[in-house]
CSV table of C-alpha atoms in Angstrom, one decimal:
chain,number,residue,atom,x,y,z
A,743,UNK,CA,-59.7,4.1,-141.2
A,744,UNK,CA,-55.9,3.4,-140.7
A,745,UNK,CA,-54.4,4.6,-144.2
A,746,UNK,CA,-52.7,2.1,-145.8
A,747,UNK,CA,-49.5,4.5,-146.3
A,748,UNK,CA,-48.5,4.1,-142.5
A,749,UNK,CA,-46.6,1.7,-140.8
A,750,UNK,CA,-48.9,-1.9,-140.7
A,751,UNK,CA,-50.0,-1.6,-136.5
A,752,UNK,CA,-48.6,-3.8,-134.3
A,753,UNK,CA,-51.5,-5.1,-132.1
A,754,UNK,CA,-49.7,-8.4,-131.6
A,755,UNK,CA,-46.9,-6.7,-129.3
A,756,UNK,CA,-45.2,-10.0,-128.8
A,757,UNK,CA,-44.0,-9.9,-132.7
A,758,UNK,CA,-41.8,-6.8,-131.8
A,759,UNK,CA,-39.2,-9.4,-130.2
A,760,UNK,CA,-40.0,-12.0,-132.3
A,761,UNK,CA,-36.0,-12.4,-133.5
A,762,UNK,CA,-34.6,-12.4,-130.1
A,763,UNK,CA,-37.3,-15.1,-129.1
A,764,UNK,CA,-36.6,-17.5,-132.4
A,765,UNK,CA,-33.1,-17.6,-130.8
A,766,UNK,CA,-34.2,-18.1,-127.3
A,767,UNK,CA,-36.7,-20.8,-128.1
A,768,UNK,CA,-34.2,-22.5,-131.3
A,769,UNK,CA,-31.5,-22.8,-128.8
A,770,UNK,CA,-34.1,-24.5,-126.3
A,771,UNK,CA,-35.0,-27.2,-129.0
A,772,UNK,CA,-31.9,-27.8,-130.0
A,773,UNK,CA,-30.4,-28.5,-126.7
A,774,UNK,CA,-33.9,-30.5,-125.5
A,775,UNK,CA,-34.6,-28.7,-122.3
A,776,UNK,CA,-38.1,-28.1,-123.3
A,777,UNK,CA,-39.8,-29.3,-120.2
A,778,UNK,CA,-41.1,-27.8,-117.2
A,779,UNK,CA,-38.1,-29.0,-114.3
A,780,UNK,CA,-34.2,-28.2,-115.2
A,781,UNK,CA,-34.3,-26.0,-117.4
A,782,UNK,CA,-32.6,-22.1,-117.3
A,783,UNK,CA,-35.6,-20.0,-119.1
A,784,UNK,CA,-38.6,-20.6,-116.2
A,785,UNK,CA,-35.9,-19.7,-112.9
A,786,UNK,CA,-34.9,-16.8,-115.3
A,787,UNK,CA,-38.4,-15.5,-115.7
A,788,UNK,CA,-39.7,-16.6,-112.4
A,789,UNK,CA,-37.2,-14.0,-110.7
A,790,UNK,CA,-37.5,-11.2,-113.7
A,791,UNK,CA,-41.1,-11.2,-112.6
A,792,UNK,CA,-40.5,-10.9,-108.9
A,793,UNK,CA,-37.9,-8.0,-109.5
A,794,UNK,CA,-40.1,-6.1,-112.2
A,795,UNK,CA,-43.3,-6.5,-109.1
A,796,UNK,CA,-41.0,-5.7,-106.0
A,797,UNK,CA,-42.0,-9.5,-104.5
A,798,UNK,CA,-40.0,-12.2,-103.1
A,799,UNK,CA,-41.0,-14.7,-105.5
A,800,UNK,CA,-42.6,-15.5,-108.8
A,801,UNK,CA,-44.3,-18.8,-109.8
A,802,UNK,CA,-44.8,-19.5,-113.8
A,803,UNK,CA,-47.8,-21.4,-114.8
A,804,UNK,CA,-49.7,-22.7,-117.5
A,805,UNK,CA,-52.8,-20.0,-117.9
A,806,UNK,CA,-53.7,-16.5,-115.7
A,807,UNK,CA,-56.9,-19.1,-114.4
A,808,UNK,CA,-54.7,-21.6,-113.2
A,809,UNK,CA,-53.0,-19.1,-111.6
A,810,UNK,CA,-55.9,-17.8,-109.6
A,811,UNK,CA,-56.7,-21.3,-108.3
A,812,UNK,CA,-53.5,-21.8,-107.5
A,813,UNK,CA,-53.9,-18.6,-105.5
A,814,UNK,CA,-57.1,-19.4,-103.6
A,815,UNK,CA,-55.4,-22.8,-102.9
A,816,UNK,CA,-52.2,-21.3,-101.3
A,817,UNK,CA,-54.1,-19.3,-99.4
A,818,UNK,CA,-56.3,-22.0,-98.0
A,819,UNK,CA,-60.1,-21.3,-99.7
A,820,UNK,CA,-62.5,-23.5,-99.5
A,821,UNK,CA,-66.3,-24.6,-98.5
A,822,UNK,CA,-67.7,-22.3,-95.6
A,823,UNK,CA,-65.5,-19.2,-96.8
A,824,UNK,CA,-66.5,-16.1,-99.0
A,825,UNK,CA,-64.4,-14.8,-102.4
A,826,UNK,CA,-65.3,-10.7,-102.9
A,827,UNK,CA,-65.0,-10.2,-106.9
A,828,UNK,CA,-65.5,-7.4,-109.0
A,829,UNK,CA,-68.2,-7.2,-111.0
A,830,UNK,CA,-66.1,-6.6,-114.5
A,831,UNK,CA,-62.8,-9.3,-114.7
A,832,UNK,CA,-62.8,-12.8,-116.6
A,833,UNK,CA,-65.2,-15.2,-115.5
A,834,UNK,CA,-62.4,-17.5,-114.5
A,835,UNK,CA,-62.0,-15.3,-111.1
A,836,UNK,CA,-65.0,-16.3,-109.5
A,837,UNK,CA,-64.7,-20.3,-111.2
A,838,UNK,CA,-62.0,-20.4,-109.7
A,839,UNK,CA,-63.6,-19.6,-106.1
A,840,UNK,CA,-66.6,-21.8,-106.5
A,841,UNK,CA,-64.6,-24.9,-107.8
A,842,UNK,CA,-62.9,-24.7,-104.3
A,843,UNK,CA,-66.5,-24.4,-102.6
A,844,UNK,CA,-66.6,-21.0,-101.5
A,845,UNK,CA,-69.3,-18.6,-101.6
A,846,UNK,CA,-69.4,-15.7,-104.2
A,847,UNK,CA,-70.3,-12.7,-103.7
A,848,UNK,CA,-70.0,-9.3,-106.5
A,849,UNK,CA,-69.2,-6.2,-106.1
A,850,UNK,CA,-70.8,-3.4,-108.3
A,851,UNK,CA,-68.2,-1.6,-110.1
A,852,UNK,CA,-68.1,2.5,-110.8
A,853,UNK,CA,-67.6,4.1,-113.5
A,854,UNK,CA,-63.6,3.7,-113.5
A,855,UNK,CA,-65.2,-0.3,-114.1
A,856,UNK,CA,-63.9,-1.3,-111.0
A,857,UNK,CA,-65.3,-1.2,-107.3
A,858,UNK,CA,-63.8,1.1,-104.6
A,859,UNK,CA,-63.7,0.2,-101.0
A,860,UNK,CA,-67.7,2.0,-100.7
A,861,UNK,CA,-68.4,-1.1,-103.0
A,862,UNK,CA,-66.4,-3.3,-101.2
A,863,UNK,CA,-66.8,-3.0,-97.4
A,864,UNK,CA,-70.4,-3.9,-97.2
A,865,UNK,CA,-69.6,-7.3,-98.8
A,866,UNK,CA,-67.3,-8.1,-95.9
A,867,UNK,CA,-68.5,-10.7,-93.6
A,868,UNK,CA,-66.7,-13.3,-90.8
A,869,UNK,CA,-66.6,-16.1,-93.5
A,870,UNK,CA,-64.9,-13.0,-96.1
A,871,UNK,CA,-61.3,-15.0,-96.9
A,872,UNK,CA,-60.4,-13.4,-99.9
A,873,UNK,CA,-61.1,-10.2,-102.3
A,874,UNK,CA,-59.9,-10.3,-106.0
A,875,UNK,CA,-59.5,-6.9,-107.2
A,876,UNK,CA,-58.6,-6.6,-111.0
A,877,UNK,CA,-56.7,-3.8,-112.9
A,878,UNK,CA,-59.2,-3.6,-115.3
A,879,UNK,CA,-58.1,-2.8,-119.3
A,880,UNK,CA,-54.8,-2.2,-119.0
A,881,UNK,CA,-55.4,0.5,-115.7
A,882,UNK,CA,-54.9,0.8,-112.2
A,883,UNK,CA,-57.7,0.0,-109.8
A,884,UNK,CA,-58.3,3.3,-108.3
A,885,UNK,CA,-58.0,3.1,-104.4
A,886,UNK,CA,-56.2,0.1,-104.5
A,887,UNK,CA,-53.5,1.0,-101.6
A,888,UNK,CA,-56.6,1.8,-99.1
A,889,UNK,CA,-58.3,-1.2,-100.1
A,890,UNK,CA,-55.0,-3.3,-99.4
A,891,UNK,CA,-54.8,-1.3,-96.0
A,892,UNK,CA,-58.4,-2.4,-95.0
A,893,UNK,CA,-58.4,-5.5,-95.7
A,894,UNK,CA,-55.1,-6.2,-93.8
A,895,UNK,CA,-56.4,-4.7,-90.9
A,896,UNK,CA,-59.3,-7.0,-91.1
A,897,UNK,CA,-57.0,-10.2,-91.6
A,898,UNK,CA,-58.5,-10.7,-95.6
A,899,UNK,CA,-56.3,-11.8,-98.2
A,900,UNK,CA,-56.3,-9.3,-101.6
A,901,UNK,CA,-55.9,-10.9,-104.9
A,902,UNK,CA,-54.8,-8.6,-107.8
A,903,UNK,CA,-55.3,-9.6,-111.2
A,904,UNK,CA,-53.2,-8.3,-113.3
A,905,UNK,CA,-53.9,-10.3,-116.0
A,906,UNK,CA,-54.0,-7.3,-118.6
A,907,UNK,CA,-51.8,-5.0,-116.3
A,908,UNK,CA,-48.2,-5.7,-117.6
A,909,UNK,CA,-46.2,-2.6,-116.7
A,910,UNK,CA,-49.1,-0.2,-114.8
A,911,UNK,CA,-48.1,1.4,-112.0
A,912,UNK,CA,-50.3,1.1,-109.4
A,913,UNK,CA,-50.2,4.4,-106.7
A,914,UNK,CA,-46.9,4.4,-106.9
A,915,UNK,CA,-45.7,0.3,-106.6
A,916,UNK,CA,-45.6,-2.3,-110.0
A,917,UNK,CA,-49.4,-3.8,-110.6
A,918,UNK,CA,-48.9,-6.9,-108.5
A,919,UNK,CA,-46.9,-5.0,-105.4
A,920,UNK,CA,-50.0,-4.8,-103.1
A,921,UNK,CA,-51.6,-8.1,-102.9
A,922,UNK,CA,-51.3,-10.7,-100.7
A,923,UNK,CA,-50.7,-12.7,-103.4
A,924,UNK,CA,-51.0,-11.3,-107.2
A,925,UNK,CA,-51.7,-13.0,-110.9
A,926,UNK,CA,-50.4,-12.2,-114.1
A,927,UNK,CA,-51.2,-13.9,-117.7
A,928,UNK,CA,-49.2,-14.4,-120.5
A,929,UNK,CA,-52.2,-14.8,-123.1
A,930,UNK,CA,-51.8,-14.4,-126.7
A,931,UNK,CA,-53.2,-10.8,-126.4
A,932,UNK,CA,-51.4,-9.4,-123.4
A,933,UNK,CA,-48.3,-7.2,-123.6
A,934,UNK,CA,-46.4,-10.3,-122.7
A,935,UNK,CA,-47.7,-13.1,-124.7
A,936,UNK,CA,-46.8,-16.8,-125.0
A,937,UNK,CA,-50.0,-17.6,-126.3
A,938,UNK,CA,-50.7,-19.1,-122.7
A,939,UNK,CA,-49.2,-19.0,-119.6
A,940,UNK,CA,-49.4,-16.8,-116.1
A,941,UNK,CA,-47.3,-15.9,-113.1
A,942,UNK,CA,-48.5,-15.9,-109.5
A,943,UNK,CA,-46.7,-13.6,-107.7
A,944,UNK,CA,-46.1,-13.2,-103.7
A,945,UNK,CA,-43.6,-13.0,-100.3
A,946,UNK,CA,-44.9,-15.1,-98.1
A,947,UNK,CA,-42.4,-18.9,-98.7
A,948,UNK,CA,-44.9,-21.3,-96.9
A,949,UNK,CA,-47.4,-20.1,-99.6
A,950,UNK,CA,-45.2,-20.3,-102.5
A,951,UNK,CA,-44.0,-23.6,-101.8
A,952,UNK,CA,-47.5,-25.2,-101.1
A,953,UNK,CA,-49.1,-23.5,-104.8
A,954,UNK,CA,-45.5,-24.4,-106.3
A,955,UNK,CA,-46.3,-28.4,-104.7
A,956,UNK,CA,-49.5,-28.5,-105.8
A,957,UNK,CA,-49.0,-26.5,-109.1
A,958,UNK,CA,-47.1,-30.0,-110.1
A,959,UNK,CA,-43.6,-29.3,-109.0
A,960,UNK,CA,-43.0,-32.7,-107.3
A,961,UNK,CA,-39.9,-31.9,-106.0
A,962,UNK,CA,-41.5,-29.4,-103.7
A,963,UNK,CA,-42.1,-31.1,-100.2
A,964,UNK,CA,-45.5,-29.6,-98.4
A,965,UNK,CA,-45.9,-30.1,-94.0
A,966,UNK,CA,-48.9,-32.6,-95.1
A,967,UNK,CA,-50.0,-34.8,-98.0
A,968,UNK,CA,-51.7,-32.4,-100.2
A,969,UNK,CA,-53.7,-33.2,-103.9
A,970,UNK,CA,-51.1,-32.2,-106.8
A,971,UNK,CA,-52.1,-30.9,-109.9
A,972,UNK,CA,-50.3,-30.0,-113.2
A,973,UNK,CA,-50.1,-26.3,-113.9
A,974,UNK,CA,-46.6,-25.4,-114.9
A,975,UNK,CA,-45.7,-23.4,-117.4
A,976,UNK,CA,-43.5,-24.7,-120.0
A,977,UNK,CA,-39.7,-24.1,-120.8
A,978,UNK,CA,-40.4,-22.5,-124.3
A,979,UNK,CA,-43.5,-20.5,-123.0
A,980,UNK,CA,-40.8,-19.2,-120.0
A,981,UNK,CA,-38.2,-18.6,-123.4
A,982,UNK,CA,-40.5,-16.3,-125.3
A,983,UNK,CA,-41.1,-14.6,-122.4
A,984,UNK,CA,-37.9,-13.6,-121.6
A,985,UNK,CA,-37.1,-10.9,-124.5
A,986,UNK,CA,-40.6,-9.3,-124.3
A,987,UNK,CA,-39.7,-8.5,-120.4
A,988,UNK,CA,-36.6,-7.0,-121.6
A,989,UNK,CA,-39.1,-5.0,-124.4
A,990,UNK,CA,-41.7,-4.2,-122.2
A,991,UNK,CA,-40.6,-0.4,-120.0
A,992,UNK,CA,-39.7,0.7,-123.9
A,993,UNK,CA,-43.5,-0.6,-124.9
A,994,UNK,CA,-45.2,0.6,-122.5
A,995,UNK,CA,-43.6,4.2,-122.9
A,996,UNK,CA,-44.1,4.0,-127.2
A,997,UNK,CA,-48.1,2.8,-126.3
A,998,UNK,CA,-48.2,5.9,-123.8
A,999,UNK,CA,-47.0,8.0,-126.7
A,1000,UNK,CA,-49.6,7.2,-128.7
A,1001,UNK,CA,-52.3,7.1,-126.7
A,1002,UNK,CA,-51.5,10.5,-125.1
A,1003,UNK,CA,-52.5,12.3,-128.5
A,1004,UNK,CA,-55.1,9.7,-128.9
A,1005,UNK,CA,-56.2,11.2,-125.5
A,1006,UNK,CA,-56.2,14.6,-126.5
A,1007,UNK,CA,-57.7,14.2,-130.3
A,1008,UNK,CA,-60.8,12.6,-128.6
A,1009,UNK,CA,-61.2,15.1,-125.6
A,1010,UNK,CA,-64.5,17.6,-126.2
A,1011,UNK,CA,-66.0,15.6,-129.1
A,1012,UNK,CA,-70.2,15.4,-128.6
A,1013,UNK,CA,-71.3,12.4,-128.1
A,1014,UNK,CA,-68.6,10.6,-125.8
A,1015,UNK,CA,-66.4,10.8,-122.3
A,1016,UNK,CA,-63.0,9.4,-121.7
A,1017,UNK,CA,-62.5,6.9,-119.0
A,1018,UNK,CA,-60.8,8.0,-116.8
A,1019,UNK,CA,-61.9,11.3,-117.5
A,1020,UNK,CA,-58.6,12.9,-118.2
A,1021,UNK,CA,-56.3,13.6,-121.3
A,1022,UNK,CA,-52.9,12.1,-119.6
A,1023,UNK,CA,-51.8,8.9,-120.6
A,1024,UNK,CA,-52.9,6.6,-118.1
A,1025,UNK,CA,-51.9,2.4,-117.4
A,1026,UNK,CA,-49.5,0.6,-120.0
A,1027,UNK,CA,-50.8,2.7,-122.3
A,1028,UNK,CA,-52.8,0.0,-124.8
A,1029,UNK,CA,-56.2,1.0,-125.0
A,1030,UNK,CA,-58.1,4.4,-124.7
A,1031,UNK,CA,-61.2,4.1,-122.9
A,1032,UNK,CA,-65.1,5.5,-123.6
A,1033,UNK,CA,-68.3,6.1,-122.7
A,1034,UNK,CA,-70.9,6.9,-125.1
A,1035,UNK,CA,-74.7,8.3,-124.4
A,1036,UNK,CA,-76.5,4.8,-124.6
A,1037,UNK,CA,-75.1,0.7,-125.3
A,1038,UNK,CA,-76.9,1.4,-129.2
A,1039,UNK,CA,-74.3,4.0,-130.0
A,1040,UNK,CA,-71.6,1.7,-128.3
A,1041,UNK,CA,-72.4,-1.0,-129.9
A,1042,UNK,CA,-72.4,0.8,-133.1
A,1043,UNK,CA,-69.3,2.3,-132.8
A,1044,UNK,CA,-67.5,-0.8,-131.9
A,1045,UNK,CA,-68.6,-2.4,-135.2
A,1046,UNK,CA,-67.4,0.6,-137.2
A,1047,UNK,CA,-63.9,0.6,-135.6
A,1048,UNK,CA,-64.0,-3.6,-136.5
A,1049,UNK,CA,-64.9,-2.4,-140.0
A,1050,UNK,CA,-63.1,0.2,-140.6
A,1051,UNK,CA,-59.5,-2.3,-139.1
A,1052,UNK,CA,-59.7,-0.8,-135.7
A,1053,UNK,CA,-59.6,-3.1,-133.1
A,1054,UNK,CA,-62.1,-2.3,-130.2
A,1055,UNK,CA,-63.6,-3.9,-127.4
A,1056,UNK,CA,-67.5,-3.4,-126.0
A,1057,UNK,CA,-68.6,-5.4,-123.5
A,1058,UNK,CA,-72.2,-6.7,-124.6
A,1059,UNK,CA,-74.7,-9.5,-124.3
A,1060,UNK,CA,-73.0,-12.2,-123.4
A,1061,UNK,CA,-69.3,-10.8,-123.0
A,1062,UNK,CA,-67.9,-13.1,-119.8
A,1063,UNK,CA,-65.9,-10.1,-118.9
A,1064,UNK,CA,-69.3,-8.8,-117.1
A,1065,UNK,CA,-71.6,-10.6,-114.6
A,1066,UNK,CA,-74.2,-10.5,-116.7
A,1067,UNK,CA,-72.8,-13.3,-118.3
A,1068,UNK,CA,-72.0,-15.4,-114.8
A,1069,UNK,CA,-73.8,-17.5,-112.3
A,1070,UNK,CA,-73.9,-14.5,-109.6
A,1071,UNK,CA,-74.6,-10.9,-110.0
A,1072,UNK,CA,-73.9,-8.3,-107.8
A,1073,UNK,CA,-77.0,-6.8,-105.9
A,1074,UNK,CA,-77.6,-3.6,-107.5
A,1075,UNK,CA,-75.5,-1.8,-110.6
A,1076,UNK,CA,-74.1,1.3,-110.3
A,1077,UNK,CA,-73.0,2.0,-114.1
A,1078,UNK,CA,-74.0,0.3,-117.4
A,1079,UNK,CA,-70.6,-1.3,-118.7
A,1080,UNK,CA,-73.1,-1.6,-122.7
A,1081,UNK,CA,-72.1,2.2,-122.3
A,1082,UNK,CA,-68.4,1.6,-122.7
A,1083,UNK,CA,-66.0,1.0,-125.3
A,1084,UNK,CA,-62.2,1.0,-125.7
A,1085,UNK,CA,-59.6,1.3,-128.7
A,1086,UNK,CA,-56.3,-1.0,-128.6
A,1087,UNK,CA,-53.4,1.3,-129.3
A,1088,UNK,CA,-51.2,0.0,-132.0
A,1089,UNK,CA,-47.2,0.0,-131.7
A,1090,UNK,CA,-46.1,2.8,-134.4
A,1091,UNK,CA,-43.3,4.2,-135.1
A,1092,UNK,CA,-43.0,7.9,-134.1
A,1093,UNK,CA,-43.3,9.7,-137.2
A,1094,UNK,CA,-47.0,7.5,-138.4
A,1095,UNK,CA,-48.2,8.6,-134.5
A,1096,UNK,CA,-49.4,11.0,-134.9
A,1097,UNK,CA,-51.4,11.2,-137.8
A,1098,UNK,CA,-52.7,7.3,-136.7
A,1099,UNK,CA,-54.5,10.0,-133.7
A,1100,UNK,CA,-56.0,12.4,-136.2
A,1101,UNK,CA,-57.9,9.5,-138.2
A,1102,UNK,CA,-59.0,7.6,-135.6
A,1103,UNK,CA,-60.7,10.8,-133.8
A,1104,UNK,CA,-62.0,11.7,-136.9
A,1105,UNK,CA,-63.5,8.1,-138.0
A,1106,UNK,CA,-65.1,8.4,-134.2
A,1107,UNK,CA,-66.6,11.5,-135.1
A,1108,UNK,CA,-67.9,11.1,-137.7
A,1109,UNK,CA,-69.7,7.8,-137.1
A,1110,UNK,CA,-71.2,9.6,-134.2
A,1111,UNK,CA,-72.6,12.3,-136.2
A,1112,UNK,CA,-74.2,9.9,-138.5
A,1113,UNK,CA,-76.1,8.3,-135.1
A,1114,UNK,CA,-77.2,11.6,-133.8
């Protein structure tokens, strides 16, 4: 278990700027701009985002699911038209389609827990308007810049979700730089957190301005009278924001350094694979994923890590991360997700790293051993 000796973890990332955003957010309340229109902290994050994702513009909301209705809005989905989603992401993704009257339809994911374009090309049809592709636990999508390149040529719109992606780089652009349009959120356990929020990211104006009209920004004109909702994000969400941005390349490269000996301590011990199956530090670094021989000994293992102060995730019965769990299933599995499992990878300093590795590989193994 994580020895009591060592640094307390930092799973709650967002407390690692916490002074810089009590001054942010004081002066915020102390001045009264705390509301959604002219304030300084929303344009401020609204282009960090857009600069940090390579993309014309940025539009701060009030949750990651408002930000993929928004999406599907801008880019004109409704009744008549088919959403492609993957069969692992947050239920939210295909809500979001079937509240606008579109057709859902899943496609199985791999064992990276996300479809490739095999899974994704025969779900393609004329009424095909959009695909959602997420970046699933904090790593890239594999494939993503052929899937982007496909679908363009076929006139389809790709979504990314990004929701957990926060500083992945994704073949070589930002997580967010290949969509058509692209989502991030800013949930309480994301490696930027506000407790809720999300950005919708994109280049195209016309489509900006219509999901920032009809996101609840009343100043924005739209070509024809258009149903307005209220989904912006709030001037004190934007403020705490704003020093976690400025935290999160340093973050992303102190997770990495932990889970690269993570990585390696796990790599060869019976009983389990790493996913990906490799011993580099892979995505934003905050999680290391596994596979285990069957769900039992996932299942088991994730509530020995929750006992033992770990904090896992395994995606079973019920879990509306998988479509097990949703309306619409995809037509045949190609992996069991009850077979995976990942560890969140704590902020430490450098000296406790190490030896945070060791007993975590060792709890694993030896829970293992006692299953076998």
């Amino acid at each position: 278990m994580p020895n009591s000796t060592l640094t307390t973890p930092l799973y709650q990332y967002s407390q690692l700027t916490a002074d810089q955003q009590n001054v942010i957010v004081g002066g915020g309340i102390l001045s009264g701009e705390i509301a959604t229109f002219d304030g300084k902290h929303l344009p401020a994050l609204e282009h960090r985002v857009a600069e940090l994702t390579g993309r014309a513009q940025a539009l701060a909301v009030d949750s990651g699911s408002s930000a993929l209705r928004l999406a599907m809005r801008g880019l004109g989905i409704g009744p008549g038209h088919e959403v492609v989603i993957p069969e692992l992401g947050w239920v939210s993704i295909g809500a979001a389609a079937d509240m606008l009257g579109a057709t859902v339809r899943v496609a199985p994911a791999t064992d990276s827990l996300t479809p490739t374009w095999d899974q994704i090309q025969p779900l393609l049809t004329t009424a095909t308007r959009a695909v959602v592709l997420v970046h699933f636990r904090g790593r890239p999508a594999p494939g993503t810049a052929e899937i982007a390149a496909r679908l363009r040529e076929r006139g389809i719109a790709l979504i990314e979700d990004c929701a957990q992606a926060w500083g992945v780089d994704v073949d070589g652009r930002p997580a967010g730089g290949w969509g058509t349009l692209a989502i991030f959120s800013t949930h309480t356990f994301k490696l930027i957190a506000t407790g809720e929020g999300g950005l919708i990211v994109g280049d195209d104006p016309d489509t900006m301005a219509l999901m920032r009209a009809i996101g609840g920004d009343t100043r924005q004109p739209t070509p024809h009278a258009v149903w307005r909702s209220k989904a912006r994000m709030t001037e004190l969400a934007g403020a705490l924001a704003l020093p976690q941005l400025d935290h999160l390349a340093t973050l992303v490269a102190d997770l990495r350094a932990l889970q690269q000996p993570v990585l390696e301590a796990l790599h060869g011990l019976p009983g389990i694979a790493l996913v990906p199956d490799s011993t580099a530090a892979v995505g934003n670094g905050s999680l290391v994923g596994l596979r285990l021989p069957d769900p039992a000994a996932a299942e088991h293992l994730s509530g020995s890590l929750f006992h033992a102060g770990y904090r896992s995730w395994w995606p079973g019965p019920g879990d509306l991360h998988t479509a097990a769990a949703w309306p619409v299933q995809p037509d045949h599995s190609l992996t069991d997700a009850r077979r995976y499992l990942d560890v969140q990878i704590p902020w430490l300093p450098h000296a406790d790293r190490a030896r945070w590795a060791e007993d975590l590989a060792r709890h694993i193994e030896t829970t293992l051993a006692d299953i076998r």
